[in-house]
Coordinates of C-alpha atoms in Angstrom, one line a residue:
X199 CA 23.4 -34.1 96.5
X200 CA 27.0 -35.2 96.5
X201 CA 27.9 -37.0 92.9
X202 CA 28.5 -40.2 93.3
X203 CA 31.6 -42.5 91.2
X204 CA 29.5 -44.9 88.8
X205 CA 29.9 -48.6 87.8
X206 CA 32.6 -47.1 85.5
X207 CA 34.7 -46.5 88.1
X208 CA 35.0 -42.8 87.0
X209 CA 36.2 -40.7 90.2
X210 CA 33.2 -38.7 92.3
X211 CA 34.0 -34.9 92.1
X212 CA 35.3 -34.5 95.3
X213 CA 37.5 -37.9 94.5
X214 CA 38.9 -36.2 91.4
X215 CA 38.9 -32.6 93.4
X216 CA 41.1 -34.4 96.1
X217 CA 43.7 -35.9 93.7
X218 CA 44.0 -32.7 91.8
X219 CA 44.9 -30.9 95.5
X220 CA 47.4 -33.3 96.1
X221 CA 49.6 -32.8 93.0
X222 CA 49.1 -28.2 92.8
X223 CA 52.6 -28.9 94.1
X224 CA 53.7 -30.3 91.5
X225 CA 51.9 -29.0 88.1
X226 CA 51.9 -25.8 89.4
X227 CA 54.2 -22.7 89.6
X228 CA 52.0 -20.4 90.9
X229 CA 48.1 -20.7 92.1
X230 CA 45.7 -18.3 94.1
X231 CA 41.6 -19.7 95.0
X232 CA 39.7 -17.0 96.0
X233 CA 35.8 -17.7 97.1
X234 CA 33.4 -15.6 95.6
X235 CA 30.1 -14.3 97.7
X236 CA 28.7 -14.2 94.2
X237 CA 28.7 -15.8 91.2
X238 CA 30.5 -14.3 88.8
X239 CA 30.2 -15.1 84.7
X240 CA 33.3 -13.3 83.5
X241 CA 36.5 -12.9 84.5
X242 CA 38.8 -10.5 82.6
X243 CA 42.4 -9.5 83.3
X244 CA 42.2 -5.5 83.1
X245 CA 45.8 -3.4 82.7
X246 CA 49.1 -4.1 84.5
X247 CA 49.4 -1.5 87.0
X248 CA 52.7 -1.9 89.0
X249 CA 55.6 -4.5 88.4
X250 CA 57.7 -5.1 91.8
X251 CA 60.6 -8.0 92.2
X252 CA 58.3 -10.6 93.3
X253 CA 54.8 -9.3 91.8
X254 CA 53.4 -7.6 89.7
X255 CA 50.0 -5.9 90.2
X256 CA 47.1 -5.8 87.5
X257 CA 43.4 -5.2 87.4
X258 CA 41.0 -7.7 87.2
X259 CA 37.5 -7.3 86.3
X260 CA 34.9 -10.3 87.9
X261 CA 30.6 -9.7 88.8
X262 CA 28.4 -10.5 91.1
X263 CA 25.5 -11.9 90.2
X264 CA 23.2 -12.0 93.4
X265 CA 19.9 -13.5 94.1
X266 CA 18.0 -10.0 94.5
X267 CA 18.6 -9.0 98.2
X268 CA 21.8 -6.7 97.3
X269 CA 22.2 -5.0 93.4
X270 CA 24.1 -6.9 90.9
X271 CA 27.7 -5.3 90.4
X272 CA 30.5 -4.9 88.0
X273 CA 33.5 -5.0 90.3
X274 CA 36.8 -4.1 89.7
X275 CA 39.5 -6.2 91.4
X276 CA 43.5 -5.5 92.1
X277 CA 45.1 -8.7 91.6
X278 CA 48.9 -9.5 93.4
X279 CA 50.2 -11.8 90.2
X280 CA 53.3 -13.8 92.1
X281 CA 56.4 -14.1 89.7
X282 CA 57.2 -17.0 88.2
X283 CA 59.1 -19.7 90.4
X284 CA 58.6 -17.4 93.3
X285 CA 55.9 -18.7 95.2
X286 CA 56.6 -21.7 97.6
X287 CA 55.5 -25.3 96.5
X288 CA 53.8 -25.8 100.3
X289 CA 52.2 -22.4 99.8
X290 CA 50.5 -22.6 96.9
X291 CA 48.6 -26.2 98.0
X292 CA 47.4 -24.9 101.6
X293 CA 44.6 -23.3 100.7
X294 CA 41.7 -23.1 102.0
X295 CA 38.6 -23.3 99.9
X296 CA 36.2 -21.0 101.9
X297 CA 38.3 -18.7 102.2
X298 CA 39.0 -15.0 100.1
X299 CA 42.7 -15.5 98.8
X300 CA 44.9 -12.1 99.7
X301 CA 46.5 -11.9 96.3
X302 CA 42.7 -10.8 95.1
X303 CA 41.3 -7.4 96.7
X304 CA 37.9 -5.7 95.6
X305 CA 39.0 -2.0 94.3
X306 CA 35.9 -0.8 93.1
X307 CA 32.0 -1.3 92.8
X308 CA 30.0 -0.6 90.3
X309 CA 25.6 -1.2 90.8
X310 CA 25.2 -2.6 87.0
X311 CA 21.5 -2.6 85.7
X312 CA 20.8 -6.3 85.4
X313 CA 23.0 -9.7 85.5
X314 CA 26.7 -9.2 84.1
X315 CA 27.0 -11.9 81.8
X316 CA 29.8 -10.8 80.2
X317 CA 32.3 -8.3 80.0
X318 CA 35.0 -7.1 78.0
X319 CA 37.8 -4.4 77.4
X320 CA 38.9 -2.0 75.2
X321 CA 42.4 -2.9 73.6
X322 CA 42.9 0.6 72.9
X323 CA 41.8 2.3 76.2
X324 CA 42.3 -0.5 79.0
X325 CA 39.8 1.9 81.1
X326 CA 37.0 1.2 79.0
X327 CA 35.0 -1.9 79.3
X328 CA 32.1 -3.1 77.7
X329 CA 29.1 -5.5 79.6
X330 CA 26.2 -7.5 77.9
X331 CA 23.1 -7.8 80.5
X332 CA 19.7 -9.5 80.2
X333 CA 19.0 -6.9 77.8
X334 CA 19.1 -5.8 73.7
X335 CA 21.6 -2.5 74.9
X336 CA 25.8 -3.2 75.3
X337 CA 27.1 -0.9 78.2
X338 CA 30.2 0.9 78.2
X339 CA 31.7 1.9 81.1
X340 CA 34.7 4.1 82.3
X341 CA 35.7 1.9 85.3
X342 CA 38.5 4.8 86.4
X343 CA 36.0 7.6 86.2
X344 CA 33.3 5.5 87.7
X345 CA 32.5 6.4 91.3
X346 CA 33.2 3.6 93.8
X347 CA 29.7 2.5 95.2
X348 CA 28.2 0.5 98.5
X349 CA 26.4 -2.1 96.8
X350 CA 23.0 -2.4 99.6
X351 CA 19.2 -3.0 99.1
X352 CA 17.6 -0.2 97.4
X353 CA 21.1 1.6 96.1
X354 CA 20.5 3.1 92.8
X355 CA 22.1 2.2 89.4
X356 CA 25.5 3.6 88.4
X357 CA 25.0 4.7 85.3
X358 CA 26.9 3.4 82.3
X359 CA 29.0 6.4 80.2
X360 CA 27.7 5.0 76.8
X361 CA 25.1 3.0 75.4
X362 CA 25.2 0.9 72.2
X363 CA 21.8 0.3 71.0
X364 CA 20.5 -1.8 67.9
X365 CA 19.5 -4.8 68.9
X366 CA 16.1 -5.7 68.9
X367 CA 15.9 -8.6 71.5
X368 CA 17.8 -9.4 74.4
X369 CA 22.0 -9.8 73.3
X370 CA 23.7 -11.9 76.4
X371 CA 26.6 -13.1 75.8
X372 CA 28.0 -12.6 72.2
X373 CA 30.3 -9.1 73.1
X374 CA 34.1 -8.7 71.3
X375 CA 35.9 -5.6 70.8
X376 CA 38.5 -4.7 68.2
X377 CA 42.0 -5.1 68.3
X378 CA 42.9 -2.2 65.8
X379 CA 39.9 -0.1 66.5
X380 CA 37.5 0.8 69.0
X381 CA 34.8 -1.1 67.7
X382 CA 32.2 -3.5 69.6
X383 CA 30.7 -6.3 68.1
X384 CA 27.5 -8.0 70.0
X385 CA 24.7 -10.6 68.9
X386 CA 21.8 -11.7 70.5
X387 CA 18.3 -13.5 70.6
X388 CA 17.4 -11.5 67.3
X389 CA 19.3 -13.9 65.5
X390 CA 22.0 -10.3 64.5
X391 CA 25.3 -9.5 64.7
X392 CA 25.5 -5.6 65.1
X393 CA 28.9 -3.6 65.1
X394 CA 29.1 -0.2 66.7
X395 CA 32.0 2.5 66.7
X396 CA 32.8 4.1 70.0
X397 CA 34.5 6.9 67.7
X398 CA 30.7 7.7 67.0
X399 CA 30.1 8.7 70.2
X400 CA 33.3 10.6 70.0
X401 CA 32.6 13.0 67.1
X402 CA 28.8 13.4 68.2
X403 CA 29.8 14.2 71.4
X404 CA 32.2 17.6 69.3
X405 CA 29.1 18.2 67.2
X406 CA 26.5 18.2 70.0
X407 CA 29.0 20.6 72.0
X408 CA 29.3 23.0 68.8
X409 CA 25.2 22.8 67.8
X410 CA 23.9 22.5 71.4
X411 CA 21.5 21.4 72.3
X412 CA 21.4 17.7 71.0
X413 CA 19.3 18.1 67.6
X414 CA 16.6 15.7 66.9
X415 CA 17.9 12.3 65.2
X416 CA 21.4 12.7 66.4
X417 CA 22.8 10.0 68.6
X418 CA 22.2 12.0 72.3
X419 CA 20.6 11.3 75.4
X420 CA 17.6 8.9 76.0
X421 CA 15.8 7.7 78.8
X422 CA 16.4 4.0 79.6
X423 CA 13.5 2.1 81.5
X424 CA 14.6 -0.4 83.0
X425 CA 12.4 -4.0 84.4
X426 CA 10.9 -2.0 87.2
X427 CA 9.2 0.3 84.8
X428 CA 11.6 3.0 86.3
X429 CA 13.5 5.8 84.1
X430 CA 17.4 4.6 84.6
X431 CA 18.5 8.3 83.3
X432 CA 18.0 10.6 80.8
X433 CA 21.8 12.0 80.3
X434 CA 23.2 8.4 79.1
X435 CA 24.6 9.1 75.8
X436 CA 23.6 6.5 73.3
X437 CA 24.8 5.7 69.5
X438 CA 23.6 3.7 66.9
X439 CA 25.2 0.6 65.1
X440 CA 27.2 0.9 61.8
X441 CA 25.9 -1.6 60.8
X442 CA 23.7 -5.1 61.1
X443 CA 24.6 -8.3 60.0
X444 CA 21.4 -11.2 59.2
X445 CA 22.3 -14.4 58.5
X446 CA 21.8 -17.1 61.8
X447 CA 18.4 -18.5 62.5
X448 CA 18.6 -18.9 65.9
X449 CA 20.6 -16.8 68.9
X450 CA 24.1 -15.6 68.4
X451 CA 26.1 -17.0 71.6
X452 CA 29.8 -15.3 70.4
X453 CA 31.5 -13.3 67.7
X454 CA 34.9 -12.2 67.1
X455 CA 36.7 -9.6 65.4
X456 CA 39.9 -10.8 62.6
X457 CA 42.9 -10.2 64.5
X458 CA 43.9 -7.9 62.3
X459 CA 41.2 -6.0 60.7
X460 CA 38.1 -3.9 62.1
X461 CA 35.9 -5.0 58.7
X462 CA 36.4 -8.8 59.3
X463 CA 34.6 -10.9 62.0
X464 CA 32.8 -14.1 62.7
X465 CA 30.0 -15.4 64.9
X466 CA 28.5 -18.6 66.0
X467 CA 24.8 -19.3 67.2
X468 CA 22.7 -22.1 68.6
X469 CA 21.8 -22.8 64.4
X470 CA 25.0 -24.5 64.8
X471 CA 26.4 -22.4 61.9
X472 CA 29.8 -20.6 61.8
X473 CA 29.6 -17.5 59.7
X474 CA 32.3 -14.7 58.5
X475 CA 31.3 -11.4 57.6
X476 CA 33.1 -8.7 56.1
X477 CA 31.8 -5.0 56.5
X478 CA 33.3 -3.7 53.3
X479 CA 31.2 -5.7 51.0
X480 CA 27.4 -5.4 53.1
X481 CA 25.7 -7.6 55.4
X482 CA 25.2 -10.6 54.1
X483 CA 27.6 -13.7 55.0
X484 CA 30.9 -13.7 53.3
X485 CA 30.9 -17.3 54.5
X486 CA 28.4 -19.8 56.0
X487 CA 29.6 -22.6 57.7
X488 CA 26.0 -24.9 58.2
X489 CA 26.6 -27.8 60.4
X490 CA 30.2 -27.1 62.3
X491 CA 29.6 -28.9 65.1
X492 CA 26.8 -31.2 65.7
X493 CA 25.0 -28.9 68.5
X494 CA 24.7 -25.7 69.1
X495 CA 27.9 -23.4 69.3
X496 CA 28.6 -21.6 72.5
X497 CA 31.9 -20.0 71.8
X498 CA 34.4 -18.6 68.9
X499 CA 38.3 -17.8 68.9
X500 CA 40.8 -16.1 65.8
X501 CA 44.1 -17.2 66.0
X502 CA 45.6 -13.5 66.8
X503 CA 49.3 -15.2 65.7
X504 CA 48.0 -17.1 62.5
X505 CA 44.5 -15.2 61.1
X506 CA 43.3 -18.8 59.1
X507 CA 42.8 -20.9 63.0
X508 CA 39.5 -20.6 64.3
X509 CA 38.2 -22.2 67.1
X510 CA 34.4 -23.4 67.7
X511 CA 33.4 -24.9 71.0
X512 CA 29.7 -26.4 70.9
X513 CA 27.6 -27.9 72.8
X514 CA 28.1 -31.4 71.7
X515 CA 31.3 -31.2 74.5
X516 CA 33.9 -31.2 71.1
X517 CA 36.5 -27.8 70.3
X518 CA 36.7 -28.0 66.6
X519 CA 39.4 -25.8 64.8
X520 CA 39.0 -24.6 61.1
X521 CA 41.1 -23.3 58.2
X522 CA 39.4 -20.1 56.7
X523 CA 41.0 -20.9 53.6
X524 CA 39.4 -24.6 53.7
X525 CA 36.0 -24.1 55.6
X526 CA 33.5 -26.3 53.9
X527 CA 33.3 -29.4 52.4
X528 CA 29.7 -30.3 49.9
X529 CA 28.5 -27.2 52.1
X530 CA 29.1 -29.0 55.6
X531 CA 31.7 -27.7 57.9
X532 CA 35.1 -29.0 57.3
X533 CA 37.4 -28.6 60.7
X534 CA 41.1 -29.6 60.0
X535 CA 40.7 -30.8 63.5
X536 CA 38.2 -32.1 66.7
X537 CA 39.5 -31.9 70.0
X538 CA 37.7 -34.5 71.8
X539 CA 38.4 -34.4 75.4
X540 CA 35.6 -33.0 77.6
X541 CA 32.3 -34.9 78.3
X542 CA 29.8 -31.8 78.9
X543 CA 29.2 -28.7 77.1
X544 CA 32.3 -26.2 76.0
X545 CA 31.5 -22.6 76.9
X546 CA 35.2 -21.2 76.6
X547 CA 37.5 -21.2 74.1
X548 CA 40.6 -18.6 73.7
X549 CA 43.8 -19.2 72.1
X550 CA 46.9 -18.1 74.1
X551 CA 48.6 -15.0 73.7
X552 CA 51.9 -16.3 74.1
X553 CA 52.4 -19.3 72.1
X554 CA 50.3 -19.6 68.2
X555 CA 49.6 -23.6 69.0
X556 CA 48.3 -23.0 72.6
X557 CA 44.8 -23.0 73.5
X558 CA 42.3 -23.7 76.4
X559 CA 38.8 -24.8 76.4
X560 CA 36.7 -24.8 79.3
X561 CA 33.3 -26.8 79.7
X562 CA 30.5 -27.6 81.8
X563 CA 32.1 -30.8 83.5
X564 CA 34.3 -28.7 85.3
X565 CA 37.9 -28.8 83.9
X566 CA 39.6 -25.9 81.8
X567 CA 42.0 -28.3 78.9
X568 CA 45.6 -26.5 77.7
X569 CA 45.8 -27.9 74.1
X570 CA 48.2 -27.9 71.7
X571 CA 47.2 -28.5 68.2
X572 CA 50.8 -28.9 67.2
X573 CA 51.2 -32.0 68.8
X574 CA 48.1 -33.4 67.3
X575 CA 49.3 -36.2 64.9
X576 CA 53.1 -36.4 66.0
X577 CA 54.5 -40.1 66.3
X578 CA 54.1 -40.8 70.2
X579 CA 57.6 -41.5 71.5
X580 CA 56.4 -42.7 74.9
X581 CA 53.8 -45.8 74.9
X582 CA 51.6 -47.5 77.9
X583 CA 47.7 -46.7 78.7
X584 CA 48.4 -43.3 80.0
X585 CA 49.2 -41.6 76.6
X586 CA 47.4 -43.4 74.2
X587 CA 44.1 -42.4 76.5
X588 CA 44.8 -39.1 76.4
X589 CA 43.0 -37.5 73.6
X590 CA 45.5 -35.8 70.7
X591 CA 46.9 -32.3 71.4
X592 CA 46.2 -32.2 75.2
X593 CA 48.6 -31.6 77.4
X594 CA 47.4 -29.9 80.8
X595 CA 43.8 -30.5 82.7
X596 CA 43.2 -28.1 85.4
X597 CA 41.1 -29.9 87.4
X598 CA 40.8 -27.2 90.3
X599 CA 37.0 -26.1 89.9
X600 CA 34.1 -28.5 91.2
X601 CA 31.2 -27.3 88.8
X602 CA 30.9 -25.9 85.3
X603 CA 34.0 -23.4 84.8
X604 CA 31.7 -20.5 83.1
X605 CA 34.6 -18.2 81.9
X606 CA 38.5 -18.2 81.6
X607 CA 41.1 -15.5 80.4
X608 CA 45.1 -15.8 79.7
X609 CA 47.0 -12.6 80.6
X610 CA 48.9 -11.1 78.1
X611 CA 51.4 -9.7 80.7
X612 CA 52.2 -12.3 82.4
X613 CA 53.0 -15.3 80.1
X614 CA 51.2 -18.7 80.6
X615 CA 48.7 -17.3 84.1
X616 CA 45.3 -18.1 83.6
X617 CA 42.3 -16.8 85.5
X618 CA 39.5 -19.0 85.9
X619 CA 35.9 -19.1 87.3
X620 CA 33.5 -21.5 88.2
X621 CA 29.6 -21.9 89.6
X622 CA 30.9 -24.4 92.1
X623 CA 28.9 -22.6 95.1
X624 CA 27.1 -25.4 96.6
X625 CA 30.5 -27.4 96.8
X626 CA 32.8 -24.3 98.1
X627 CA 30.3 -22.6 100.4
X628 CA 30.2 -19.7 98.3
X629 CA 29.0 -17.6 95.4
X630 CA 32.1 -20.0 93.2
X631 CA 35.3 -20.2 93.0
X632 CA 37.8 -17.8 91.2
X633 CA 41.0 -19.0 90.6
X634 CA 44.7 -17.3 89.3
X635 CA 47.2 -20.1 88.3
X636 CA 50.1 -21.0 86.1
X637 CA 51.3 -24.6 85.0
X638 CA 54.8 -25.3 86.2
X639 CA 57.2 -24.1 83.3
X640 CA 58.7 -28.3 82.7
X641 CA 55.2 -29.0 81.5
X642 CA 55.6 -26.7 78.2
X643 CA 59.3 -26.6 77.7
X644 CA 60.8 -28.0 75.4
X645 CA 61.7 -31.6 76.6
X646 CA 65.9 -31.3 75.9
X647 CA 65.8 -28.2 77.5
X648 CA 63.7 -29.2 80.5
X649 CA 66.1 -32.2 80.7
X650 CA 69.0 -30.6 80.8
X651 CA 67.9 -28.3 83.7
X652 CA 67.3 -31.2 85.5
X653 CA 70.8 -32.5 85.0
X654 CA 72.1 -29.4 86.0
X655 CA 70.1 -29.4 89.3
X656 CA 70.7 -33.5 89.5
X657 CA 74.9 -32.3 89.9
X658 CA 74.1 -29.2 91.8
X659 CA 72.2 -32.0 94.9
X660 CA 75.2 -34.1 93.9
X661 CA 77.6 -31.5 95.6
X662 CA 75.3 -30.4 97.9
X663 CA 75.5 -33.9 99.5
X664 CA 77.9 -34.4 103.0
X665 CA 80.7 -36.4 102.9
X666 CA 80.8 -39.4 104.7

């Protein structure tokens, strides 16, 4: 059933959805929609493969989460990303929404045992990624070494290259991995936070090949049943956690690793807590942060340019930022700031990689927000109803996705491009809608300098103009 605009006067979907199309011109430098057959829950931007004058070419990692009558898959995408102020303002707003965008071609397929729900890569080996499932087990998968599979009826599982095991319920969504170390971090319905080291597998993997076969209580192969009942494999190495970390009473939804250390990390649960651990001094909480948000907390970000910002997004539709240094106040969480602009649900939150004030948040009502908390509390220069209804540090709504946008990622080698998905099927035709964008450039730029371009291209129209 269509949504409808209230007595409010608040825009229907397609209303708002309509408006936004009108004005990609304008906002945008760059934007791709591609329409999924499948829903997808994650969307990650994998390496950069090729740079070219115009494009540059990078994986991107997406799943498809069908309804049973083909497997669920892990696929791995090669993504055209167009150069800034390359593409053509008429090109990039004649889309259409049913159809697959060019710029996005499937490279590989991989049959993944159960829903993806999330996935993740390896900063240290961009061929290794990690996926949470309906299950307690993290997979990790080498996507390169990976065979390329036809994803029909009755195919059998690819089988992942590593499994982490530990938890002892099902872990769906909380997965991070390291920055400085190839570590994974995971939490889950057993109210834990566990932390693996894919090293471990490593230097089993040179003991096992010295003292062959695998001795009993080593980390080696083990036979994985899956829901059918069915044995998965029995040559899947597995490994153990380093450690486990109590402290929630309810679910972990996200964790995160410090920025810049492998012992530090945080998590956030449906307990509405915020905790910080450190793995140097046990598993108990360094920190615990009761009440941060009002609801339950969905998602978690560290600052990688300033390690004291942490974001919270919750399920009481506020993004709540907080000083590690200043986290609680009589034992209540203390944010130094609420960002207050969606009206459903945040799932997403993930500070930019190329600017320390920049973040997005992405929610359940449909738009992705571009915040900057730097702007939060400056003296507004420019009055009139427009600004002074905007809520305080945002500065960009991407309004392009018709249903709850379930995942977002900025790439870190192409500054300021976003890619964004969204379980919009019944409105597109589809499985969702997948989209690769980037705000024009005069949006973030500093205003004199935007200005001054201006003037320069206000003198060059001036010459340009025939004499009477």
């Amino acid at each position: 059933m269509k949504e409808r605009g209230g007595k409010s006067g608040h825009p229907t979907v397609d209303e708002r959805y309509t408006q936004w199309k009108s004005l990609v011109p304008v906002l945008y430098d760059w934007l791709a929609n591609h329409n999924l057959v499948w829903p997808s829950l994650s969307c990650r931007w994998g390496p950069q493969l090729e740079q070219a004058t115009y494009k540059n070419r990078q994986r991107l990692y997406l799943s498809e989460q069908t309804d049973g009558s083909v497997p669920n898959t892990l696929v791995i995408a090669n993504c055209e990303v167009v150069k800034p102020r390359v593409a053509a303002a008429e090109h990039i707003s004649q889309f259409n929404e049913e159809a697959r965008s060019p710029f996005v071609k499937k490279f590989k397929t991989i049959i993944h045992p159960g829903e993806v729900n999330r996935i993740r890569e390896l900063p240290q080996n961009s061929k290794i990624v990690a996926t949470h499932t309906d299950s307690p087990d993290v997979l990790i998968w080498d996507v390169e070494a990976q065979p390329n599979r036809h994803a029909v009826l009755g195919a059998a599982e690819s089988r992942p290259d590593l499994i982490l095991t530990g938890h002892k319920e099902n872990a769906e969504f909380a997965l991070a991995m390291c920055p400085t170390e190839p570590f994974v971090l995971s939490g889950g319905k057993d109210k834990s936070v566990v932390l693996w080291s894919i090293q471990d597998h490593i230097s089993t993997l040179a003991e096992s090949a010295s003292k062959s076969p695998v001795s009993p209580g080593s980390s080696g192969s083990k036979q994985v049943v899956g829901k059918s009942g069915t044995e998965k494999s029995s040559d899947t190495p597995t490994i153990g956690p380093r450690g486990v970390y109590q402290g929630h009473g309810d679910t972990v939804e996200d964790v995160q690793f410090c920025p810049s250390s492998a012992q530090e990390f945080c998590s956030v649960g449906d307990d509405s807590c915020l905790i910080f651990w450190d793995a140097r001094v046990g598993t108990s909480p360094v920190v615990k942060v009761e009440k941060a948000h009002n609801a339950d907390l969905h998602c978690v970000d560290w600052n990688p340019h300033d390690m004291n910002l942490i974001l919270t997004g919750s399920a009481d539709t506020s993004v709540r930022m907080f000083d590690r240094r200043n986290l609680t106040s009589g034992g209540v969480g203390s944010p130094i700031h609420k960002f207050e602009g969606h009206k459903a649900a945040v799932l997403c939150v993930q500070w930019s990689p190329d600017k320390a004030t920049i973040f997005g948040s992405a929610a359940e009502d449909g738009f992705l927000n571009i915040w900057d908390h730097e702007k939060v509390g400056k003296k507004k220069e420019r009055t009139g109803t427009r600004t002074s209804n905007t809520p305080p540090g945002l500065f960009f709504q991407h309004a392009g996705h018709r249903d709850k946008v379930v995942d977002f990622h900025w790439n870190a080698y192409d500054p300021w491009t976003i890619v964004s998905v969204s379980d919009d099927g019944e409105s597109t035709g589809g499985g969702g809608t997948l989209q690769i964008w980037r705000m024009s450039d005069l949006i973030y730029r500093p205003e004199e300098e935007v200005l001054a371009e201006l003037e320069k291209f206000k003198a060059h129209l001036a010459s340009c103009t025939p004499k009477a």
